[in-house]
Tab-separated table of C-alpha atoms and ligand atoms in Angstrom:
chain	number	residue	atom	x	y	z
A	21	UNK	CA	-20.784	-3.489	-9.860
A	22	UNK	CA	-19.362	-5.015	-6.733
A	23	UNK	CA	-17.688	-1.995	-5.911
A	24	UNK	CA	-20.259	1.066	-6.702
A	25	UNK	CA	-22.532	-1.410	-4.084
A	26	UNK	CA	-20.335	-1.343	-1.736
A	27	UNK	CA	-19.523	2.351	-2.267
A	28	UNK	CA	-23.093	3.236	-2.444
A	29	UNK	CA	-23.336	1.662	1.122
A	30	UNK	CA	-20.491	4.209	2.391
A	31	UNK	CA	-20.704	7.510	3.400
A	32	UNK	CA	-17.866	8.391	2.699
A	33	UNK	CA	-16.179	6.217	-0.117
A	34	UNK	CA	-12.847	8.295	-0.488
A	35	UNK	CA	-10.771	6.315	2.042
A	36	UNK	CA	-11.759	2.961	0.547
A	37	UNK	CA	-10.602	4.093	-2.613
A	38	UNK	CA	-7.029	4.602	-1.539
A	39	UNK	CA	-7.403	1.267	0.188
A	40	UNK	CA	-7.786	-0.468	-2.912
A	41	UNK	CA	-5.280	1.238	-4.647
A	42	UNK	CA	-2.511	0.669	-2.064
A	43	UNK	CA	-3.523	-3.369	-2.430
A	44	UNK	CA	-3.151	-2.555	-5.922
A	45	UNK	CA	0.391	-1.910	-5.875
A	46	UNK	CA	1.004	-4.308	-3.486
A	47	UNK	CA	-0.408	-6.911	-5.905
A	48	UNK	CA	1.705	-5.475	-8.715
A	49	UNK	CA	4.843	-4.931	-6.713
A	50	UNK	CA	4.449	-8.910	-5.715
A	51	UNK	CA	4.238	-9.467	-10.125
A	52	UNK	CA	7.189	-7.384	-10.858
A	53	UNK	CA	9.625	-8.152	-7.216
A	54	UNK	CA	9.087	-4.423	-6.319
A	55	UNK	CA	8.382	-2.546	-3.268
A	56	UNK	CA	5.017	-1.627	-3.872
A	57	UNK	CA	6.010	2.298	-3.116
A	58	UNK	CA	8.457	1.929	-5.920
A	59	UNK	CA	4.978	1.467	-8.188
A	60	UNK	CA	2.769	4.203	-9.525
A	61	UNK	CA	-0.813	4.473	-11.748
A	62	UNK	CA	-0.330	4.937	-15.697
A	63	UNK	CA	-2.862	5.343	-18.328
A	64	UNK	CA	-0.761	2.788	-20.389
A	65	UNK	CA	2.600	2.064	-21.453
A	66	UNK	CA	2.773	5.354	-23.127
A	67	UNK	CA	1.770	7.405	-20.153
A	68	UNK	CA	4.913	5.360	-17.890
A	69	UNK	CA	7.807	5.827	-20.654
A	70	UNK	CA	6.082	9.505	-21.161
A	71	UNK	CA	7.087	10.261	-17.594
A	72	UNK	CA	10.977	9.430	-18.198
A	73	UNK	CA	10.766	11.335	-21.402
A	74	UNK	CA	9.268	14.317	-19.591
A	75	UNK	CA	11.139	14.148	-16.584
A	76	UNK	CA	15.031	13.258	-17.079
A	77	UNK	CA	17.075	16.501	-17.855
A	78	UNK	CA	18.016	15.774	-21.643
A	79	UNK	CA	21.091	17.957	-22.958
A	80	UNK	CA	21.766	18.624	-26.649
A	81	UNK	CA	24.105	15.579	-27.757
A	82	UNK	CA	22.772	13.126	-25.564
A	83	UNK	CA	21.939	9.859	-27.271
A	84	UNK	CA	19.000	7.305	-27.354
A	85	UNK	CA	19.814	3.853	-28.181
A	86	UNK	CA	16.168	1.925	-29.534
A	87	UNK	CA	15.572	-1.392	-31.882
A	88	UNK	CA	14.734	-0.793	-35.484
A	89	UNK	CA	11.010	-3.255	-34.741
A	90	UNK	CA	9.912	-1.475	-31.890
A	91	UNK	CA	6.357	-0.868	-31.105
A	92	UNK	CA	5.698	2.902	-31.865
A	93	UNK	CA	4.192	3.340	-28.454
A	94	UNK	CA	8.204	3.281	-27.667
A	95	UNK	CA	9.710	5.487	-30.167
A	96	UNK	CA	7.563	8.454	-30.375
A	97	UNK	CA	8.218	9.430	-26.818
A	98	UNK	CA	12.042	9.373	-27.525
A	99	UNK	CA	12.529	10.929	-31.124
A	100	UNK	CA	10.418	13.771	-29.668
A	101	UNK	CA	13.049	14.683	-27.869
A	102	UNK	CA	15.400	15.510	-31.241
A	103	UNK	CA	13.442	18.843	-30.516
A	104	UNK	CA	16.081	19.514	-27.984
A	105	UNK	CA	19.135	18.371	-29.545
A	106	UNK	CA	18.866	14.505	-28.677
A	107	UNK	CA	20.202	11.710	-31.128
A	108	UNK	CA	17.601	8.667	-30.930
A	109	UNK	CA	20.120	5.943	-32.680
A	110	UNK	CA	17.722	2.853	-34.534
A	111	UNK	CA	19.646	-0.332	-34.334
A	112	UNK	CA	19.575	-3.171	-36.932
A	113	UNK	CA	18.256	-6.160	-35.447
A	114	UNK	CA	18.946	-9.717	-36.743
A	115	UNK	CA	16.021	-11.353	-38.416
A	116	UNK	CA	13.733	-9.207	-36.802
A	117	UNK	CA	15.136	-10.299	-33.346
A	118	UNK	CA	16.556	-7.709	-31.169
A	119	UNK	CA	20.415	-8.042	-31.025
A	120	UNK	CA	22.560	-7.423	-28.211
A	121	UNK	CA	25.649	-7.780	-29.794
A	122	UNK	CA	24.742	-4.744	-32.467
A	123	UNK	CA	23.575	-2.974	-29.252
A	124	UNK	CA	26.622	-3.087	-27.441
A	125	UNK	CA	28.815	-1.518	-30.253
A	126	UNK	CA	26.309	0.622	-30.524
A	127	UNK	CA	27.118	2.579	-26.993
A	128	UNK	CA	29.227	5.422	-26.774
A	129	UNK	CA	29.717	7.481	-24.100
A	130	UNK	CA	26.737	9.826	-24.882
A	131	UNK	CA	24.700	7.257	-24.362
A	132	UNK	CA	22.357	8.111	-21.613
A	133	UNK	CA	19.209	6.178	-22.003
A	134	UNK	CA	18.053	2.537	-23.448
A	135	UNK	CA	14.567	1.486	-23.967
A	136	UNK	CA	13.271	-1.565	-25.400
A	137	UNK	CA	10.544	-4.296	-25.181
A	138	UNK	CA	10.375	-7.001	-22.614
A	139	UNK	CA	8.691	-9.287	-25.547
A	140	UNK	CA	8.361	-8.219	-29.226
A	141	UNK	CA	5.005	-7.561	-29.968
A	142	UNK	CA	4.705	-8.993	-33.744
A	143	UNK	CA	6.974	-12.291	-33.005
A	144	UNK	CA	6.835	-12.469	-29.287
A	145	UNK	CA	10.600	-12.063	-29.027
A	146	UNK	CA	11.522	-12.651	-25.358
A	147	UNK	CA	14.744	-10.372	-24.782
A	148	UNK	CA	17.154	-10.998	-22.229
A	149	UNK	CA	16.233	-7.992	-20.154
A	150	UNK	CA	18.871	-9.016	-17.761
A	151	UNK	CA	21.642	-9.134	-19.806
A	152	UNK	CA	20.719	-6.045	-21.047
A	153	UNK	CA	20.326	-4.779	-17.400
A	154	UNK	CA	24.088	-5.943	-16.505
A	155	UNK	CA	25.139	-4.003	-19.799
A	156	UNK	CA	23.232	-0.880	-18.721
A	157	UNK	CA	24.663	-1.659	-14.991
A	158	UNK	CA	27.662	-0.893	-16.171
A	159	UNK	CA	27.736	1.650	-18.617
A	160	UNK	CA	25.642	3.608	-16.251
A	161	UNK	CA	22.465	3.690	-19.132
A	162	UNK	CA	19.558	4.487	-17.828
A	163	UNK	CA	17.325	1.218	-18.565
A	164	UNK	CA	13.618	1.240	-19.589
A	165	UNK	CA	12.140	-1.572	-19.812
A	166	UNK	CA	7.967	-1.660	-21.983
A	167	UNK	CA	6.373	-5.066	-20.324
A	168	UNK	CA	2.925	-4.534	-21.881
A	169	UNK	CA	3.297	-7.853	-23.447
A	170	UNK	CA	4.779	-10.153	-20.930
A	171	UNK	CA	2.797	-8.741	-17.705
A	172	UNK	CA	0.984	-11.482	-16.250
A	173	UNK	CA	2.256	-14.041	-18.349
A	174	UNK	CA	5.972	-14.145	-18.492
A	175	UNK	CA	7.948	-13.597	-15.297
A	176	UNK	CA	9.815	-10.513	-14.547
A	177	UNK	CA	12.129	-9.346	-11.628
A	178	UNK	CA	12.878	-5.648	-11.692
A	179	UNK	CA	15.444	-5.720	-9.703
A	180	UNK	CA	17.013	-8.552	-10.487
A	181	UNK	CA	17.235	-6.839	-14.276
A	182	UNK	CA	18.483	-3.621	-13.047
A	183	UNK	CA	15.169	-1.934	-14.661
A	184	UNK	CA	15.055	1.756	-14.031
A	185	UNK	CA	12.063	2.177	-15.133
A	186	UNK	CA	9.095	-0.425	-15.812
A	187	UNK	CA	6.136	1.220	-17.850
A	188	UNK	CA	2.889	-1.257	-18.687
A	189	UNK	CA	-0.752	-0.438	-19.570
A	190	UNK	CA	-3.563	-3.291	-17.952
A	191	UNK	CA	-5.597	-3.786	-20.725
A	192	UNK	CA	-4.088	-6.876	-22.430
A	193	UNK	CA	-2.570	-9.352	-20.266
A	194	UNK	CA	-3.878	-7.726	-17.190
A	195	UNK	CA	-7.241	-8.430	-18.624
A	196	UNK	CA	-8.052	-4.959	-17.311
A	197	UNK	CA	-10.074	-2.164	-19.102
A	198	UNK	CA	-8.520	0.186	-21.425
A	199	UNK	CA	-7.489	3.291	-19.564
A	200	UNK	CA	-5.414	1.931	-17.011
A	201	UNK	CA	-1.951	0.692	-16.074
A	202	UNK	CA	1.427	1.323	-13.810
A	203	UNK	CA	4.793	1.982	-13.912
A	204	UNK	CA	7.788	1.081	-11.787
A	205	UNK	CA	10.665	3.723	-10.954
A	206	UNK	CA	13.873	2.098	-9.256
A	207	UNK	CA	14.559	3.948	-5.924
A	208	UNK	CA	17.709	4.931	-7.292
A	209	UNK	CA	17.825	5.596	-10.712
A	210	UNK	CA	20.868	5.855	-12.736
A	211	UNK	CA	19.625	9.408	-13.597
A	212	UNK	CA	16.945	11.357	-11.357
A	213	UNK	CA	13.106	11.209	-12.875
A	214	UNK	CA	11.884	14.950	-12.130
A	215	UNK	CA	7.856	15.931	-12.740
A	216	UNK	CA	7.778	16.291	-16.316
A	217	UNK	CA	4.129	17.106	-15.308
A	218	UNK	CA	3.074	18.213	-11.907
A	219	UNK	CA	-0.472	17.765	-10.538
A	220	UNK	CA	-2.236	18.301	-7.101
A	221	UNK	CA	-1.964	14.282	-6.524
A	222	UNK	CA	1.634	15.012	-6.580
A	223	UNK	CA	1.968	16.156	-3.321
A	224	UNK	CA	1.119	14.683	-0.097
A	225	UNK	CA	-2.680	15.490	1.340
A	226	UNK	CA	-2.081	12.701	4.020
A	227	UNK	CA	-5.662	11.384	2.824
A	228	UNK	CA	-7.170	14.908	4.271
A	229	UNK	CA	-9.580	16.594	1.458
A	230	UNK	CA	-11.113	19.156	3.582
A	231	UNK	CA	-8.647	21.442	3.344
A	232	UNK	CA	-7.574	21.636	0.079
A	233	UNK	CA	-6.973	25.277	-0.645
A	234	UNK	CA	-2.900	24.814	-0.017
A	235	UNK	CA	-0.787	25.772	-2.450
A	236	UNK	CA	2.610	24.921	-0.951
A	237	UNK	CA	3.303	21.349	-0.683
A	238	UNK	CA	5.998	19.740	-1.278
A	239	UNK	CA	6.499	16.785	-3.950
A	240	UNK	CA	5.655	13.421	-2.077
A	241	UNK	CA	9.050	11.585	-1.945
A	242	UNK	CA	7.586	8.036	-3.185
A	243	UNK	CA	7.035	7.651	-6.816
A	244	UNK	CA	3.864	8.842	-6.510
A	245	UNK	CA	5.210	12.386	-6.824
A	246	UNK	CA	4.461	11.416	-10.665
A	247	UNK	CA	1.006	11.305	-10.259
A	248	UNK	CA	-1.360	13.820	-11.456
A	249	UNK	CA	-4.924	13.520	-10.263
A	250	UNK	CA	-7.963	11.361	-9.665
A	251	UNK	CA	-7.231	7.889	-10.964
A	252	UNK	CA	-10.187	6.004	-13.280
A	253	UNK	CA	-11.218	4.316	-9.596
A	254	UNK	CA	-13.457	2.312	-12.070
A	255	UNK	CA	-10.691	0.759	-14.486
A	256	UNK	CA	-8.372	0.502	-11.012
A	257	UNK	CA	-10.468	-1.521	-9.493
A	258	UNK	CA	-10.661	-4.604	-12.217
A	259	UNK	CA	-7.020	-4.210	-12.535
A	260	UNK	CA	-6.638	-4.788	-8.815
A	261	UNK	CA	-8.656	-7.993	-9.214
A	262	UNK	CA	-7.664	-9.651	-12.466
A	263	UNK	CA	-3.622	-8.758	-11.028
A	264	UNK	CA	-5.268	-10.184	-7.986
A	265	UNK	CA	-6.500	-13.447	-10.001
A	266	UNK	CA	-3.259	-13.488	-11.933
A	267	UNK	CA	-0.864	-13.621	-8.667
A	268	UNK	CA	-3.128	-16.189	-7.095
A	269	UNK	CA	-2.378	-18.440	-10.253
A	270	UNK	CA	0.976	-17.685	-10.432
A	271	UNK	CA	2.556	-16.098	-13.355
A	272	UNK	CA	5.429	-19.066	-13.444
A	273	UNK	CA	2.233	-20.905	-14.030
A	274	UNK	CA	0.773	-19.600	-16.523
A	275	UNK	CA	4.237	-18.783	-18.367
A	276	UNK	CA	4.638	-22.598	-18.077
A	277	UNK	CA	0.968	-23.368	-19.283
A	278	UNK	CA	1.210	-20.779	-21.958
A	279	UNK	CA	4.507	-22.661	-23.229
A	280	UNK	CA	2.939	-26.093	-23.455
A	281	UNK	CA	-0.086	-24.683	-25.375
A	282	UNK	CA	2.167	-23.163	-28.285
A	283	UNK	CA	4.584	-26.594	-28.068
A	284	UNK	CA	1.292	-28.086	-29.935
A	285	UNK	CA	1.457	-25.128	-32.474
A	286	UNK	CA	4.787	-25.349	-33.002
A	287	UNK	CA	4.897	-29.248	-33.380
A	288	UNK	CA	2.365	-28.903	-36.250
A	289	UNK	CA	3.809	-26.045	-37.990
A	290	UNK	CA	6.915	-28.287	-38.193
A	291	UNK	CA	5.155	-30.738	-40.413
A	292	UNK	CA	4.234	-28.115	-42.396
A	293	UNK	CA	5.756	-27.045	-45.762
A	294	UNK	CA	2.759	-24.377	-46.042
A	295	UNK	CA	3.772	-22.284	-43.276
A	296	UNK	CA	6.856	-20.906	-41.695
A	297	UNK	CA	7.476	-20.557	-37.942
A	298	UNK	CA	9.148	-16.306	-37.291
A	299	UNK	CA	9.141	-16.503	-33.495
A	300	UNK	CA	12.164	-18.081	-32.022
A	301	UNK	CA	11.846	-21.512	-30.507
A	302	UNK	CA	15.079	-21.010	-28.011
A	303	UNK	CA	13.508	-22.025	-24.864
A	304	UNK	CA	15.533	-18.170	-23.288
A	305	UNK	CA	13.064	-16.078	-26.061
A	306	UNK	CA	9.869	-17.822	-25.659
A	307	UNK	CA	6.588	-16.142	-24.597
A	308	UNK	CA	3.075	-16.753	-24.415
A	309	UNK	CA	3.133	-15.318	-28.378
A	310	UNK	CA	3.873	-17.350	-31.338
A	311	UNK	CA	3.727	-16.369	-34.881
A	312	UNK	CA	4.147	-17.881	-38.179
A	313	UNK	CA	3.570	-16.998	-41.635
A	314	UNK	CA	2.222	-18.461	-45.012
A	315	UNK	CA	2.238	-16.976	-49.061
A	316	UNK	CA	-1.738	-15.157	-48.057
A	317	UNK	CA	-1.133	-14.185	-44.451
A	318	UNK	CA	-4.407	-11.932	-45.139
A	319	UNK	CA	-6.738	-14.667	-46.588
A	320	UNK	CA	-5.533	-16.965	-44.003
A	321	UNK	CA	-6.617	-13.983	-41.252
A	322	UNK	CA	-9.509	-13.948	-42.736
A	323	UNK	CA	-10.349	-17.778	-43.253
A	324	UNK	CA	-9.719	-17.605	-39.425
A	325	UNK	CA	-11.970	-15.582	-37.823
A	326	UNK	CA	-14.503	-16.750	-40.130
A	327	UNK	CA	-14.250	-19.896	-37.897
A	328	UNK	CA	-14.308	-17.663	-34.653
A	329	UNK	CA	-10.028	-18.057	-34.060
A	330	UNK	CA	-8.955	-14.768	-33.479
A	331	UNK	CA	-5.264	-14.316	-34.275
A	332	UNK	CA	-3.938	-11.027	-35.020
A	333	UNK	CA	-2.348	-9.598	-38.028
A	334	UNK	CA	1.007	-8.255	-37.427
A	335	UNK	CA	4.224	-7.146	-39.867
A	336	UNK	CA	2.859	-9.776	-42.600
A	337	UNK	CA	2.897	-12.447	-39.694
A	338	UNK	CA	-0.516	-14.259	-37.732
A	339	UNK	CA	0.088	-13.812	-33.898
A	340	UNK	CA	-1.199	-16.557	-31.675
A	341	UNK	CA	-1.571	-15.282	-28.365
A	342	UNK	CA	-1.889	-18.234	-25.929
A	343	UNK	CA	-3.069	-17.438	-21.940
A	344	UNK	CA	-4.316	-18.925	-18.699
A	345	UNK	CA	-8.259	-19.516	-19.809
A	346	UNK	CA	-7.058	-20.889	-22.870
A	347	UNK	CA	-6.889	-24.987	-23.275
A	348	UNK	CA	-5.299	-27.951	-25.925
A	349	UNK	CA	-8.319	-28.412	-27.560
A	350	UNK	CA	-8.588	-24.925	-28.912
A	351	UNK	CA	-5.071	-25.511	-29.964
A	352	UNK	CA	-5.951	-28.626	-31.696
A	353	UNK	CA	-8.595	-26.837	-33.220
A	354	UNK	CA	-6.433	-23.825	-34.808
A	355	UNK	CA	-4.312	-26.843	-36.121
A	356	UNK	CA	-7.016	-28.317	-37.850
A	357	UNK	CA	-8.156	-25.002	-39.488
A	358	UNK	CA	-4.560	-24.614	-40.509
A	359	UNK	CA	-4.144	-28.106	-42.416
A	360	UNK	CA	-8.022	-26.803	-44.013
A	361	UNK	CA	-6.480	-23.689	-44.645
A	362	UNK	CA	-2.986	-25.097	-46.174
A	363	UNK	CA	-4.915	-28.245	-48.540
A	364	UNK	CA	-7.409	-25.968	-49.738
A	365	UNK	CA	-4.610	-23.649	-51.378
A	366	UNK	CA	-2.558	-26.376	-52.848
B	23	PLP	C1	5.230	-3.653	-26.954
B	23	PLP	C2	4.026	-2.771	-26.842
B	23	PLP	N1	4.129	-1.604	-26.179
B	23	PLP	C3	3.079	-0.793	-26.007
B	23	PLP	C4	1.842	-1.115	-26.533
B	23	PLP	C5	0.678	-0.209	-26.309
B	23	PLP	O1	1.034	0.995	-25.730
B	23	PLP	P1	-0.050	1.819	-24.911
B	23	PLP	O2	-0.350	1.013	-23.655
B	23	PLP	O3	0.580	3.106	-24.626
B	23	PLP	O4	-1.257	1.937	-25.805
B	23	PLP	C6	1.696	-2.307	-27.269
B	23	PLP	C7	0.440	-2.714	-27.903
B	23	PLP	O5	-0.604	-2.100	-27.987
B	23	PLP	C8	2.806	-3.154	-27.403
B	23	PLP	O6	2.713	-4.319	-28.047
């Protein structure tokens, strides 16, 4: 609302647009240590790993290392590419917990990209993305890294991590609508990122749309060569304020406030015979996800949100998802509906 007043006030609103979307990236570039020119709009997740899958120069024979309990949005992108000859290699994880031991043995020299989660989206699995950046490093892999569920709540450095590519959509811990996101491309890549897709945002206008009938340009040479066309201004917009809010907190703050919220979780599950903790509790995989399990998972789910706590349902396991706006007592009062939950079935 704030912003169609303001735009309805303009007479021409174009210019403020791109004004909001360059503090945009600056905002997100501050989240993820990046120079904001190294960041570009996505959809989602999807749309950002989409535009390595589309745009690095796979030969027959070239091979895809992914986990075995990645989220789909992940994997489809990458065993699409079997259509031209490209082995997408599954590896085991241990106890549903990415291992980089089993991915290391797993690289041969035809191994060209890696892709994996930042956190695990059923367990909250925090991987050691820069590990796995150091082992990339030097293999010369070309290193994706899916963030969608640590954005905004568990720190990253890009560069620190050796990421190649950073895809997230907004619209979970971004608080943002659905429809909107960003990825990150290195400024040098391990492999060049071509236009899988190319579209008349593409190319450089210099901000100019009167003369549009030019059909000649050249690619821009910032990331934004990726880009298609008009952006959802809408969805843009209350991404650049909730990152806005977000940075202003601090997203060591909220990773730390996060963590203290699911200590009280964990310390009652530990009492518990009823239910069994499935997220690690090493300090190095923590996130702001916790999840446990019990012999109904489903009839606890339900017993749940019939007292308005909203976990979700994931791989037989209930996902607590704890964040910023979130405070003890609610904790306390999940614990209380678990013990309910536990006595009544015994
Ligand atoms: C790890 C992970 N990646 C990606 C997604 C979603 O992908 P997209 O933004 O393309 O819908 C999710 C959840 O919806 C997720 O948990």
């Amino acid at each position: 609302m704030e912003m169609i007043a303001e735009w309805s006030r303009l007479s021409d609103p174009t210019p403020r647009v791109f004004d909001y979307w360059r503090e945009t990236k600056k905002e997100l570039g501050q989240m993820i240590n990046a120079d904001p020119d190294q960041v570009g709009f996505a959809y989602n997740t999807s749309h950002g790993l989409s535009l390595a899958a589309a745009g690095i120069d796979f030969r027959k024979g070239d091979e895809i290392i992914l986990s075995d309990v990645e989220f789909p949005a992940n994997t489809y992108p990458w065993t699409n590419l079997r259509a031209k000859g490209v082995e997408v290699k599954f590896i085991r994880s241990t106890d549903r917990h990415f291992d980089i031991d089993i991915f290391e043995k797993a690289i041969t020299k035809k191994t060209k990209l890696f892709s994996v989660s930042y956190i695990q989206f059923f367990n909250g699995y925090r991987n050691d993305i820069q590990k796995l950046g150091e082992i990339c490093k030097e293999r010369n892999i070309f290193y994706i890294v899916d963030g969608i569920q640590g954005m905004g709540n568990v720190p990253i450095d890009v560069q620190e991590c050796h990421i190649d590519l950073l895809a997230s959509g907004a619209h979970k811990w971004l608080l943002s609508p659905v429809g909107c996101g960003f990825f990150y491309l290195n400024e040098n890549p391990k492999i060049e990122v071509k236009q899988g897709f190319a579209g008349w945002f593409g190319v450089d206008w210099k901000e100019d749309w009167t003369n549009l009938i030019r059909h000649d340009l050249k690619p821009r040479k910032s990331v934004e060569r990726l880009s298609l066309s008009a952006i959802p201004y809408l969805q843009m917009y209350a991404m650049r304020n909730s990152v806005k809010l977000i940075n202003s907190i601090g997203v060591d703050r909220i990773y730390e406030h996060n963590l203290s919220l699911l200590d009280k979780l964990i310390d009652y599950l530990e009492t518990s015979k009823y239910y069994k903790m499935a997220s690690s509790t090493e300090i190095q995989h923590r996130s702001s996800i916790f999840s446990f399990t019990c012999p109904d998972p489903k009839g606890l789910y339900k017993f749940l949100v019939n007292k308005k706590i909203i976990p979700s349902l994931r791989e037989g396991l209930i996902r607590i998802s704890a964040d910023f706006y979130n405070h003890p007592e609610q904790i306390d009062f999940l614990c209380q509906a678990l013990d309910e939950y536990s006595r009544s079935a015994e």
